[in-house]
PDB file of C-alpha atoms in Angstrom:
ATOM      1  CA  ASP A1406     119.094  65.878 117.260  1.00 65.00           C
ATOM      2  CA  ASP A1407     118.078  64.073 114.029  1.00 67.00           C
ATOM      3  CA  LEU A1408     114.128  64.689 114.295  1.00 71.00           C
ATOM      4  CA  TYR A1409     115.306  68.188 114.916  1.00 74.00           C
ATOM      5  CA  LYS A1410     116.843  68.335 111.336  1.00 70.00           C
ATOM      6  CA  ALA A1411     113.275  67.711 109.819  1.00 69.00           C
ATOM      7  CA  ARG A1412     111.670  70.666 111.376  1.00 72.00           C
ATOM      8  CA  GLY A1413     108.404  69.481 110.901  1.00 71.00           C
ATOM      9  CA  SER A1414     108.483  68.728 107.469  1.00 78.00           C
ATOM     10  CA  ALA A1415     107.409  65.221 106.246  1.00 82.00           C
ATOM     11  CA  ASP A1416     109.762  65.120 103.147  1.00 83.00           C
ATOM     12  CA  GLN A1417     112.795  66.016 105.486  1.00 82.00           C
ATOM     13  CA  LEU A1418     111.760  63.355 107.884  1.00 84.00           C
ATOM     14  CA  VAL A1419     111.696  60.907 105.102  1.00 86.00           C
ATOM     15  CA  GLY A1420     115.118  62.144 104.124  1.00 87.00           C
ATOM     16  CA  VAL A1421     116.460  61.894 107.703  1.00 85.00           C
ATOM     17  CA  ILE A1422     115.361  58.356 107.673  1.00 86.00           C
ATOM     18  CA  GLN A1423     116.555  57.460 104.106  1.00 88.00           C
ATOM     19  CA  GLN A1424     120.143  58.585 105.243  1.00 86.00           C
ATOM     20  CA  LYS A1425     120.081  56.815 108.470  1.00 85.00           C
ATOM     21  CA  THR A1426     118.622  53.633 107.057  1.00 90.00           C
ATOM     22  CA  GLY A1427     119.454  53.621 103.525  1.00 91.00           C
ATOM     23  CA  GLU A1428     116.033  52.580 102.649  1.00 92.00           C
ATOM     24  CA  SER A1429     114.575  53.908  99.404  1.00 93.00           C
ATOM     25  CA  ARG A1430     112.238  57.147  99.686  1.00 91.00           C
ATOM     26  CA  ARG A1431     109.487  54.730  98.606  1.00 92.00           C
ATOM     27  CA  ALA A1432     110.013  52.008 100.702  1.00 93.00           C
ATOM     28  CA  ILE A1433     109.800  54.814 103.857  1.00 89.00           C
ATOM     29  CA  GLU A1434     107.028  56.392 102.673  1.00 90.00           C
ATOM     30  CA  ASP A1435     105.105  53.228 102.095  1.00 91.00           C
ATOM     31  CA  PHE A1436     105.958  52.178 105.575  1.00 91.00           C
ATOM     32  CA  LEU A1437     104.708  55.542 107.022  1.00 88.00           C
ATOM     33  CA  GLU A1438     101.279  55.395 105.279  1.00 88.00           C
ATOM     34  CA  GLN A1439     100.556  52.001 106.484  1.00 90.00           C
ATOM     35  CA  THR A1440     101.661  53.148 110.063  1.00 89.00           C
ATOM     36  CA  ILE A1441      99.142  55.901 109.707  1.00 87.00           C
ATOM     37  CA  GLU A1442      96.478  53.600 108.428  1.00 86.00           C
ATOM     38  CA  ASP A1443      97.170  51.166 111.193  1.00 87.00           C
ATOM     39  CA  GLY A1444      96.928  53.806 113.498  1.00 86.00           C
ATOM     40  CA  GLY A1445      93.613  54.961 112.231  1.00 86.00           C
ATOM     41  CA  THR A1446      92.351  51.420 112.386  1.00 89.00           C
ATOM     42  CA  ILE A1447      93.353  50.923 116.019  1.00 90.00           C
ATOM     43  CA  LEU A1448      92.276  54.292 116.864  1.00 90.00           C
ATOM     44  CA  GLN A1449      88.459  53.291 115.106  1.00 92.00           C
ATOM     45  CA  HIS A1450      88.900  49.937 117.182  1.00 91.00           C
ATOM     46  CA  PHE A1451      89.356  52.168 120.434  1.00 92.00           C
ATOM     47  CA  GLN A1452      86.011  54.272 119.322  1.00 93.00           C
ATOM     48  CA  ASP A1453      83.919  51.338 119.044  1.00 94.00           C
ATOM     49  CA  THR A1454      84.867  49.874 122.066  1.00 94.00           C
ATOM     50  CA  ALA A1455      84.332  52.747 123.997  1.00 95.00           C
ATOM     51  CA  ARG A1456      81.094  53.351 122.548  1.00 94.00           C
ATOM     52  CA  ALA A1457      80.126  49.664 123.227  1.00 95.00           C
ATOM     53  CA  TYR A1458      81.153  50.270 126.959  1.00 94.00           C
ATOM     54  CA  ALA A1459      79.062  53.530 127.147  1.00 95.00           C
ATOM     55  CA  ASP A1460      76.103  52.020 125.431  1.00 95.00           C
ATOM     56  CA  GLN A1461      76.262  49.013 128.074  1.00 95.00           C
ATOM     57  CA  ALA A1462      76.565  51.549 131.084  1.00 95.00           C
ATOM     58  CA  GLY A1463      73.672  53.516 129.766  1.00 95.00           C
ATOM     59  CA  ASP A1464      71.507  50.081 129.402  1.00 95.00           C
ATOM     60  CA  THR A1465      72.493  48.984 132.731  1.00 95.00           C
ATOM     61  CA  TYR A1466      71.549  53.053 134.011  1.00 94.00           C
ATOM     62  CA  ARG A1467      67.920  52.755 132.650  1.00 95.00           C
ATOM     63  CA  GLU A1468      67.566  49.270 133.941  1.00 96.00           C
ATOM     64  CA  GLN A1469      68.492  50.550 137.372  1.00 96.00           C
ATOM     65  CA  PHE A1470      66.222  53.482 137.052  1.00 95.00           C
ATOM     66  CA  ASP A1471      63.575  51.657 135.847  1.00 96.00           C
ATOM     67  CA  HIS A1472      63.497  48.841 138.750  1.00 95.00           C
ATOM     68  CA  VAL A1473      63.980  52.006 141.241  1.00 96.00           C
ATOM     69  CA  SER A1474      61.148  53.664 139.647  1.00 96.00           C
ATOM     70  CA  ASP A1475      58.894  50.630 139.750  1.00 96.00           C
ATOM     71  CA  THR A1476      59.717  50.263 143.686  1.00 96.00           C
ATOM     72  CA  VAL A1477      58.858  53.678 144.464  1.00 96.00           C
ATOM     73  CA  ARG A1478      56.153  53.792 142.731  1.00 95.00           C
ATOM     74  CA  ALA A1479      54.989  50.435 144.336  1.00 96.00           C
ATOM     75  CA  GLY A1480      55.638  52.082 147.780  1.00 94.00           C
ATOM     76  CA  TYR A1481      53.552  55.192 146.837  1.00 93.00           C
ATOM     77  CA  GLU A1482      50.650  53.151 145.788  1.00 95.00           C
ATOM     78  CA  GLN A1483      50.788  50.879 148.987  1.00 93.00           C
ATOM     79  CA  ALA A1484      51.174  54.151 151.180  1.00 90.00           C
ATOM     80  CA  GLU A1485      48.283  55.949 149.314  1.00 92.00           C
ATOM     81  CA  SER A1486      46.204  52.511 149.586  1.00 92.00           C
ATOM     82  CA  MET A1487      47.072  52.571 153.439  1.00 89.00           C
ATOM     83  CA  VAL A1488      45.586  55.997 153.777  1.00 90.00           C
ATOM     84  CA  GLN A1489      42.270  55.466 151.872  1.00 92.00           C
ATOM     85  CA  ARG A1490      41.624  52.208 153.827  1.00 93.00           C
ATOM     86  CA  LYS A1491      42.855  53.961 157.293  1.00 92.00           C
ATOM     87  CA  PRO A1492      42.707  57.810 157.095  1.00 91.00           C
ATOM     88  CA  VAL A1493      42.691  58.693 160.645  1.00 93.00           C
ATOM     89  CA  GLU A1494      45.535  56.339 161.595  1.00 92.00           C
ATOM     90  CA  SER A1495      47.606  57.690 158.567  1.00 91.00           C
ATOM     91  CA  VAL A1496      47.154  61.283 159.617  1.00 92.00           C
ATOM     92  CA  ALA A1497      48.514  60.105 163.448  1.00 94.00           C
ATOM     93  CA  VAL A1498      51.200  58.581 162.022  1.00 92.00           C
ATOM     94  CA  ALA A1499      52.236  61.494 159.783  1.00 92.00           C
ATOM     95  CA  PHE A1500      51.753  63.773 163.022  1.00 94.00           C
ATOM     96  CA  GLY A1501      53.853  62.008 165.149  1.00 95.00           C
ATOM     97  CA  ALA A1502      56.705  61.534 162.270  1.00 95.00           C
ATOM     98  CA  GLY A1503      56.464  65.069 162.226  1.00 96.00           C
ATOM     99  CA  ILE A1504      56.724  65.869 165.616  1.00 96.00           C
ATOM    100  CA  ILE A1505      60.140  63.330 166.164  1.00 96.00           C
ATOM    101  CA  THR A1506      61.561  65.019 162.983  1.00 96.00           C
ATOM    102  CA  GLY A1507      61.364  68.156 164.361  1.00 96.00           C
ATOM    103  CA  VAL A1508      62.452  67.195 167.582  1.00 96.00           C
ATOM    104  CA  VAL A1509      65.402  65.585 166.230  1.00 96.00           C
ATOM    105  CA  VAL A1510      66.109  68.887 163.829  1.00 96.00           C
ATOM    106  CA  GLY A1511      65.857  70.706 166.891  1.00 95.00           C
ATOM    107  CA  LEU A1512      68.385  68.976 169.096  1.00 94.00           C
ATOM    108  CA  VAL A1513      70.758  68.996 165.915  1.00 94.00           C
ATOM    109  CA  LEU A1514      70.551  72.636 165.684  1.00 94.00           C
ATOM    110  CA  LYS A1515      71.104  73.341 169.292  1.00 91.00           C
ATOM    111  CA  SER A1516      74.140  71.062 169.463  1.00 86.00           C
ATOM    112  CA  ARG A1517      75.934  73.404 166.900  1.00 81.00           C
TER     113      ARG A1517
END
């Protein structure tokens, strides 16, 4: 009810607080200004903390991506080397894998 009396006006809010507490207008205004300033400091701290967490998460993501990329690259190079050393066997293995994959997909589609 008391806040309703202020009707969104800072001056009226200070007046209501002054009536209720008996404090001087200047003391109330100083308190409100300090509270707003402290709130800004706290908000800045939260923003800085969130930014630090985001940076840390980004660094972790990049490290994991680099690790996975290196692993995939090494596997690809190893497979490429195997194909160059044993081309006939590699084609036979790829053909067999294709046949098995086709049979599995066919069975899955047929069961639906």
